mmCIF file of C-alpha atoms in Angstrom:
data_model
loop_
_atom_site.group_PDB
_atom_site.id
_atom_site.type_symbol
_atom_site.label_atom_id
_atom_site.label_comp_id
_atom_site.label_asym_id
_atom_site.label_seq_id
_atom_site.Cartn_x
_atom_site.Cartn_y
_atom_site.Cartn_z
ATOM 1 C CA MET A 208 -56.281 117.965 111.541
ATOM 2 C CA ILE A 209 -55.858 121.657 112.346
ATOM 3 C CA PRO A 210 -52.382 122.881 111.607
ATOM 4 C CA ARG A 211 -50.411 124.285 114.502
ATOM 5 C CA PRO A 212 -49.771 128.074 114.249
ATOM 6 C CA ALA A 213 -46.133 128.793 113.588
ATOM 7 C CA PRO A 214 -44.140 129.639 116.843
ATOM 8 C CA ARG A 215 -43.537 133.436 117.441
ATOM 9 C CA PRO A 216 -40.057 134.518 117.499
ATOM 10 C CA LYS A 217 -39.026 136.067 121.047
ATOM 11 C CA LYS A 218 -39.254 139.808 121.052
ATOM 12 C CA ASP A 219 -35.896 141.525 121.168
ATOM 13 C CA ALA A 220 -35.395 143.659 124.283
ATOM 14 C CA THR A 221 -32.734 146.043 122.858
ATOM 15 C CA ILE A 222 -35.280 148.464 121.706
ATOM 16 C CA ALA A 223 -36.587 148.925 125.135
ATOM 17 C CA LEU A 224 -33.060 149.240 126.556
ATOM 18 C CA ILE A 225 -32.370 151.685 123.839
ATOM 19 C CA ASN A 226 -35.285 153.779 124.821
ATOM 20 C CA ILE A 227 -34.636 153.724 128.480
ATOM 21 C CA VAL A 228 -30.878 154.839 127.827
ATOM 22 C CA PHE A 229 -32.184 157.559 125.516
ATOM 23 C CA LEU A 230 -34.658 158.782 128.229
ATOM 24 C CA MET A 231 -31.950 158.810 130.836
ATOM 25 C CA LEU A 232 -29.618 161.012 128.423
ATOM 26 C CA ILE A 233 -32.471 163.502 127.830
ATOM 27 C CA PHE A 234 -33.180 163.607 131.632
ATOM 28 C CA PHE A 235 -29.511 164.354 132.546
ATOM 29 C CA LEU A 236 -29.224 166.969 129.716
ATOM 30 C CA ILE A 237 -32.085 168.744 131.132
ATOM 31 C CA ALA A 238 -31.136 168.374 134.780
ATOM 32 C CA GLY A 239 -27.676 169.728 133.886
ATOM 33 C CA THR A 240 -29.028 172.929 132.411
ATOM 34 C CA LEU A 241 -31.212 173.614 135.374
ATOM 35 C CA ALA A 242 -28.235 174.330 137.597
ATOM 36 C CA ALA A 243 -27.700 178.040 138.127
ATOM 37 C CA PRO A 244 -24.903 179.351 136.028
ATOM 38 C CA LEU A 245 -22.054 181.364 137.889
ATOM 39 C CA ASP A 246 -22.275 185.148 137.625
ATOM 40 C CA PRO A 247 -20.561 186.085 134.227
ATOM 41 C CA ASP A 248 -18.636 189.031 136.024
ATOM 42 C CA LEU A 249 -17.224 186.454 138.765
ATOM 43 C CA GLN A 250 -13.599 185.849 138.352
ATOM 44 C CA LEU A 251 -12.406 182.868 140.538
ATOM 45 C CA VAL A 252 -9.229 182.922 142.380
ATOM 46 C CA GLU A 253 -6.179 181.143 140.788
ATOM 47 C CA THR A 254 -3.930 179.227 143.049
ATOM 48 C CA GLY A 255 -1.764 177.476 140.546
ATOM 49 C CA ASP A 256 1.111 179.987 140.743
ATOM 50 C CA LEU A 257 1.289 179.522 144.600
ATOM 51 C CA GLU A 258 4.576 177.885 146.087
ATOM 52 C CA GLY A 259 3.762 174.266 147.459
ATOM 53 C CA ARG A 260 5.018 174.371 151.029
ATOM 54 C CA GLU A 261 4.483 171.750 153.760
ATOM 55 C CA PRO A 262 2.146 172.806 156.514
ATOM 56 C CA PRO A 263 3.932 174.682 159.361
ATOM 57 C CA ASP A 264 2.995 171.953 161.923
ATOM 58 C CA ALA A 265 4.223 169.114 159.750
ATOM 59 C CA LEU A 266 7.188 166.842 160.480
ATOM 60 C CA VAL A 267 9.315 166.566 157.215
ATOM 61 C CA LEU A 268 11.013 163.269 156.142
ATOM 62 C CA LYS A 269 13.812 164.105 153.830
ATOM 63 C CA ALA A 270 15.248 161.682 151.123
ATOM 64 C CA ASP A 271 18.197 160.675 153.455
ATOM 65 C CA GLY A 272 15.923 159.653 156.225
ATOM 66 C CA SER A 273 16.387 162.564 158.495
ATOM 67 C CA LEU A 274 13.540 164.494 159.978
ATOM 68 C CA THR A 275 13.057 168.222 160.382
ATOM 69 C CA TYR A 276 10.230 170.317 162.043
ATOM 70 C CA ARG A 277 10.054 173.975 161.084
ATOM 71 C CA GLY A 278 13.465 173.764 159.515
ATOM 72 C CA GLU A 279 15.176 172.247 162.611
ATOM 73 C CA PRO A 280 16.561 168.762 162.661
ATOM 74 C CA VAL A 281 14.674 166.661 165.218
ATOM 75 C CA THR A 282 13.956 162.993 166.026
ATOM 76 C CA ALA A 283 10.697 161.341 166.043
ATOM 77 C CA GLU A 284 10.790 160.680 169.815
ATOM 78 C CA ALA A 285 11.854 164.435 170.573
ATOM 79 C CA HIS A 286 8.919 165.750 168.271
ATOM 80 C CA ILE A 287 6.533 163.942 170.092
ATOM 81 C CA ALA A 288 7.809 164.918 173.553
ATOM 82 C CA GLY A 289 7.495 168.577 172.473
ATOM 83 C CA LEU A 290 3.972 168.380 171.397
ATOM 84 C CA GLU A 291 0.868 168.786 173.633
ATOM 85 C CA ASP A 292 -1.733 167.709 171.144
ATOM 86 C CA LEU A 293 -0.916 164.097 169.951
ATOM 87 C CA SER A 294 -4.320 163.272 168.353
ATOM 88 C CA ALA A 295 -2.732 163.765 164.804
ATOM 89 C CA ILE A 296 0.779 164.004 163.619
ATOM 90 C CA ARG A 297 1.239 165.198 160.046
ATOM 91 C CA ILE A 298 4.353 164.019 158.161
ATOM 92 C CA VAL A 299 5.480 165.242 154.807
ATOM 93 C CA PRO A 300 7.924 162.621 153.155
ATOM 94 C CA ASP A 301 10.185 163.507 150.383
ATOM 95 C CA ARG A 302 9.418 161.625 147.079
ATOM 96 C CA ALA A 303 12.709 160.099 147.059
ATOM 97 C CA ALA A 304 12.500 158.877 150.799
ATOM 98 C CA ALA A 305 12.266 155.108 151.154
ATOM 99 C CA ALA A 306 8.956 153.661 151.874
ATOM 100 C CA GLU A 307 10.592 151.520 154.871
ATOM 101 C CA THR A 308 11.882 154.696 156.330
ATOM 102 C CA LEU A 309 8.454 156.295 156.199
ATOM 103 C CA VAL A 310 6.499 153.284 157.741
ATOM 104 C CA SER A 311 9.359 153.031 160.461
ATOM 105 C CA VAL A 312 8.945 156.784 161.428
ATOM 106 C CA ALA A 313 5.265 156.314 161.298
ATOM 107 C CA ALA A 314 5.370 153.327 163.712
ATOM 108 C CA THR A 315 7.755 155.261 165.902
ATOM 109 C CA LEU A 316 5.353 158.158 166.146
ATOM 110 C CA ARG A 317 2.446 155.839 166.957
ATOM 111 C CA ASP A 318 4.366 153.806 169.623
ATOM 112 C CA ALA A 319 5.518 157.142 171.253
ATOM 113 C CA GLY A 320 1.710 158.106 171.570
ATOM 114 C CA ALA A 321 0.373 159.830 168.297
ATOM 115 C CA GLY A 322 -3.223 159.169 167.885
ATOM 116 C CA LYS A 323 -2.886 158.844 164.134
ATOM 117 C CA VAL A 324 -0.220 159.760 161.555
ATOM 118 C CA ILE A 325 -1.266 161.738 158.441
ATOM 119 C CA VAL A 326 1.009 161.615 155.408
ATOM 120 C CA VAL A 327 0.673 164.821 153.523
ATOM 121 C CA THR A 328 1.057 164.373 149.834
ATOM 122 C CA GLU A 329 1.579 166.583 146.673
ATOM 123 C CA ARG A 330 -2.032 166.812 145.885
ATOM 124 C CA ALA A 331 -2.855 167.814 149.319
ATOM 125 C CA LEU A 332 -0.457 170.762 149.086
ATOM 126 C CA GLN A 333 -1.868 171.969 145.656
#
């Protein structure tokens, strides 16, 4: 009788996976260095010291639930009535304003004819 050959152990695929990851690493290192560098004499504009302020065309919702537009107290209905372009209304809520109040004001603006209500946040002002 002829003895059977011993079964071969299955090859481990980790070496191939390591090779692929290594090649991808080399590719991205080379691709990153091919990008044109900025001119060394160029000094970029710094905006970190600018005062964050709401856009001039935005409705401001204060912490107590009152609304102002360009510093003047206003209601949502009166604000909509005074606008010509109702496609987008910006509202800047105070951080301490209640979420229910913000949702209520946004719903009132939508019901009064606003196309969409855009909530302006702190990150958008920076």
